[in-house]
Coordinates of N, CA and C in Angstrom, one line a residue:
M1 N 0.9 -1.1 0.0 CA 0.0 0.0 0.0 C 0.8 1.2 0.0
L2 N 0.6 2.2 -0.8 CA 1.4 3.4 -1.0 C 0.8 4.6 -0.2
Y3 N 1.7 5.3 0.4 CA 1.5 6.5 1.2 C 1.6 7.6 0.4
K4 N 0.8 8.7 0.7 CA 0.9 9.9 0.1 C 2.0 10.8 0.8
V5 N 3.0 11.3 0.1 CA 4.0 12.1 0.7 C 3.8 13.6 0.5
E6 N 3.7 14.3 1.7 CA 3.5 15.6 1.5 C 4.6 16.3 2.3
I7 N 5.1 17.4 1.6 CA 6.3 18.1 2.0 C 5.8 19.5 2.5
E8 N 6.2 19.9 3.7 CA 5.8 21.2 4.2 C 6.6 22.3 3.5
R9 N 6.1 23.6 3.5 CA 6.7 24.7 2.8 C 8.2 24.8 3.1
N10 N 8.4 24.8 4.5 CA 9.7 25.1 5.0 C 10.7 24.0 4.5
A11 N 10.2 22.8 4.5 CA 11.1 21.7 4.0 C 11.4 21.8 2.4
A12 N 10.4 22.2 1.8 CA 10.6 22.4 0.4 C 11.6 23.5 0.0
K13 N 11.6 24.5 0.8 CA 12.6 25.7 0.6 C 13.9 25.3 0.9
V14 N 14.2 24.4 2.0 CA 15.4 23.9 2.3 C 15.9 23.0 1.3
L15 N 15.1 22.1 0.7 CA 15.5 21.1 -0.4 C 15.9 21.8 -1.6
E16 N 15.3 22.9 -1.9 CA 15.6 23.7 -3.2 C 17.1 24.3 -3.0
K17 N 17.5 24.6 -1.9 CA 18.8 25.1 -1.7 C 20.0 24.1 -1.7
I18 N 19.6 22.8 -1.5 CA 20.7 21.9 -1.5 C 21.2 21.5 -2.8
N19 N 22.6 21.4 -3.0 CA 23.2 21.0 -4.3 C 23.2 19.6 -4.6
D20 N 23.4 19.2 -5.9 CA 23.6 17.9 -6.3 C 25.0 17.5 -5.8
P21 N 25.2 16.2 -5.5 CA 24.3 15.1 -5.7 C 23.4 14.8 -4.4
D22 N 23.6 15.6 -3.3 CA 22.9 15.4 -2.0 C 21.4 15.6 -2.4
Y23 N 21.1 16.6 -3.2 CA 19.6 16.9 -3.6 C 18.9 15.6 -4.1
R24 N 19.7 15.0 -5.1 CA 19.0 13.7 -5.7 C 18.8 12.6 -4.6
Y25 N 19.8 12.4 -3.8 CA 19.7 11.4 -2.7 C 18.6 11.6 -1.8
I26 N 18.4 12.9 -1.4 CA 17.5 13.3 -0.4 C 16.0 13.2 -1.1
K27 N 15.9 13.6 -2.3 CA 14.6 13.5 -3.1 C 14.2 12.1 -3.2
A28 N 15.2 11.2 -3.5 CA 14.9 9.8 -3.7 C 14.5 9.1 -2.4
S29 N 15.1 9.6 -1.3 CA 14.7 9.0 0.0 C 13.3 9.4 0.4
I30 N 13.0 10.7 0.0 CA 11.6 11.2 0.4 C 10.5 10.4 -0.4
L31 N 10.9 10.2 -1.7 CA 9.9 9.5 -2.6 C 9.8 8.2 -2.2
N32 N 10.9 7.4 -1.6 CA 10.8 6.0 -1.1 C 10.0 5.9 0.1
L33 N 9.8 6.9 0.8 CA 8.9 6.9 2.0 C 7.5 6.6 1.8
A34 N 7.0 6.8 0.4 CA 5.7 6.4 0.0 C 5.5 4.9 0.0
E35 N 6.5 4.1 -0.4 CA 6.4 2.7 -0.3 C 6.8 2.1 1.0
N36 N 7.7 2.7 1.8 CA 8.1 2.3 3.1 C 8.3 3.3 4.0
P37 N 7.3 3.8 4.8 CA 7.6 4.9 5.6 C 8.5 4.6 6.9
R38 N 8.8 3.4 7.0 CA 9.7 3.0 8.3 C 11.0 2.3 7.6
P39 N 11.9 3.0 6.7 CA 12.8 2.2 6.2 C 13.9 1.8 7.2
L40 N 14.9 1.0 6.8 CA 15.9 0.6 7.6 C 16.7 1.8 8.0
G41 N 17.0 1.9 9.4 CA 17.8 3.0 10.0 C 16.8 4.1 10.4
Y42 N 15.5 4.1 10.2 CA 14.7 5.1 10.8 C 14.7 5.2 12.3
R43 N 14.4 6.4 12.8 CA 14.4 6.4 14.4 C 13.2 7.2 14.8
K44 N 12.5 6.9 15.8 CA 11.5 7.8 16.4 C 12.2 8.7 17.3
L45 N 11.7 10.0 17.1 CA 12.3 11.0 17.9 C 11.6 11.1 19.3
K46 N 12.4 11.4 20.2 CA 11.9 11.5 21.6 C 11.1 12.8 21.8
G47 N 10.0 12.8 22.5 CA 9.2 14.0 22.9 C 8.3 14.3 21.8
R48 N 8.1 13.6 20.7 CA 7.2 14.0 19.7 C 6.8 12.8 18.9
D49 N 5.7 12.9 18.1 CA 5.4 11.9 17.2 C 6.0 12.1 15.8
A50 N 7.3 12.0 15.7 CA 7.9 12.2 14.5 C 9.2 11.3 14.3
Y51 N 9.6 11.1 13.1 CA 10.5 10.1 12.8 C 11.7 10.8 12.1
R52 N 12.9 10.2 12.0 CA 14.0 10.8 11.1 C 14.7 9.7 10.4
I53 N 15.2 10.0 9.2 CA 16.1 9.2 8.5 C 17.3 9.9 8.1
R54 N 18.4 9.3 7.9 CA 19.6 9.9 7.6 C 19.9 9.7 6.2
V55 N 20.4 10.9 5.6 CA 20.9 10.9 4.2 C 22.2 11.6 4.1
G56 N 23.3 10.9 4.3 CA 24.6 11.6 4.3 C 24.6 12.5 5.6
I57 N 25.1 13.8 5.4 CA 25.0 14.7 6.5 C 23.7 15.3 6.8
Y58 N 22.7 15.0 6.0 CA 21.3 15.6 6.2 C 20.4 14.7 7.0
R59 N 19.4 15.2 7.6 CA 18.5 14.5 8.2 C 17.1 14.9 7.7
I60 N 16.1 13.9 7.6 CA 14.7 14.2 7.1 C 13.9 13.9 8.3
I61 N 13.2 15.0 8.7 CA 12.2 14.8 9.9 C 10.8 14.7 9.3
Y62 N 10.0 13.6 9.7 CA 8.7 13.5 9.2 C 7.7 12.8 10.1
E63 N 6.5 12.9 9.9 CA 5.4 12.3 10.6 C 4.7 11.2 9.7
I64 N 4.3 10.2 10.4 CA 3.5 9.1 9.7 C 2.0 9.2 10.2
I65 N 1.1 9.3 9.3 CA -0.3 9.2 9.7 C -0.9 8.0 9.0
D66 N -0.8 6.8 9.8 CA -1.2 5.6 9.3 C -2.5 5.4 8.9
D67 N -3.5 6.0 9.6 CA -4.9 5.8 9.3 C -5.3 6.6 8.0
K68 N -4.6 7.5 7.5 CA -4.8 8.3 6.3 C -3.9 7.9 5.3
L69 N -2.8 7.1 5.5 CA -1.8 6.7 4.6 C -1.0 8.0 4.1
I70 N -0.6 8.8 5.1 CA 0.1 10.1 4.7 C 1.5 10.1 5.5
V71 N 2.5 10.5 4.7 CA 3.8 10.8 5.3 C 4.0 12.2 5.0
N72 N 4.3 13.0 6.1 CA 4.4 14.5 6.2 C 5.7 14.9 6.5
V73 N 6.5 15.3 5.4 CA 8.0 15.8 5.7 C 7.8 17.1 6.4
I74 N 8.4 17.2 7.6 CA 8.3 18.4 8.4 C 9.5 19.3 8.0
T75 N 10.8 18.9 8.1 CA 11.9 19.6 7.8 C 13.0 18.7 7.3
I76 N 13.9 19.4 6.7 CA 15.2 18.8 6.2 C 16.3 19.7 6.6
G77 N 17.3 19.1 7.1 CA 18.6 19.9 7.5 C 19.8 19.2 7.8
N78 N 20.9 20.0 7.9 CA 22.1 19.4 8.2 C 22.1 18.8 9.6
R79 N 22.8 17.8 9.9 CA 22.8 17.0 11.2 C 23.2 17.8 12.3
K80 N 24.0 18.9 12.1 CA 24.5 19.6 13.2 C 23.6 20.6 13.8
D81 N 22.6 21.1 13.1 CA 21.6 22.1 13.6 C 20.2 21.7 13.3
I82 N 19.8 20.5 12.8 CA 18.5 20.2 12.5 C 17.5 20.0 13.7
Y83 N 18.1 19.5 14.8 CA 17.4 19.3 16.1 C 17.1 20.6 16.8
K84 N 17.8 21.7 16.5 CA 17.6 22.9 17.2 C 16.3 23.6 16.6
R85 N 16.0 23.2 15.3 CA 14.9 24.0 14.7 C 13.5 23.3 15.0
I86 N 13.5 22.0 15.5 CA 12.2 21.4 15.7 C 11.8 21.6 17.1

């Protein structure tokens, strides 16, 4: 069963500023969340109902809404400062 992937405006703006080849890897990882929202290496964040996956030095923070089959990408950022923004 496929999930619908939604990307919040802030995450889309950050994604636009990322250069290749990181852009392609991050985009592919986000699209793969539609098939498997809990891929190998995903982690649940403490203190909120969100998850993260790692793509190189970047982190993708997202929510899974199972009853509606939606994956909502909240934010994308460098590993050193991503957790300060959420």
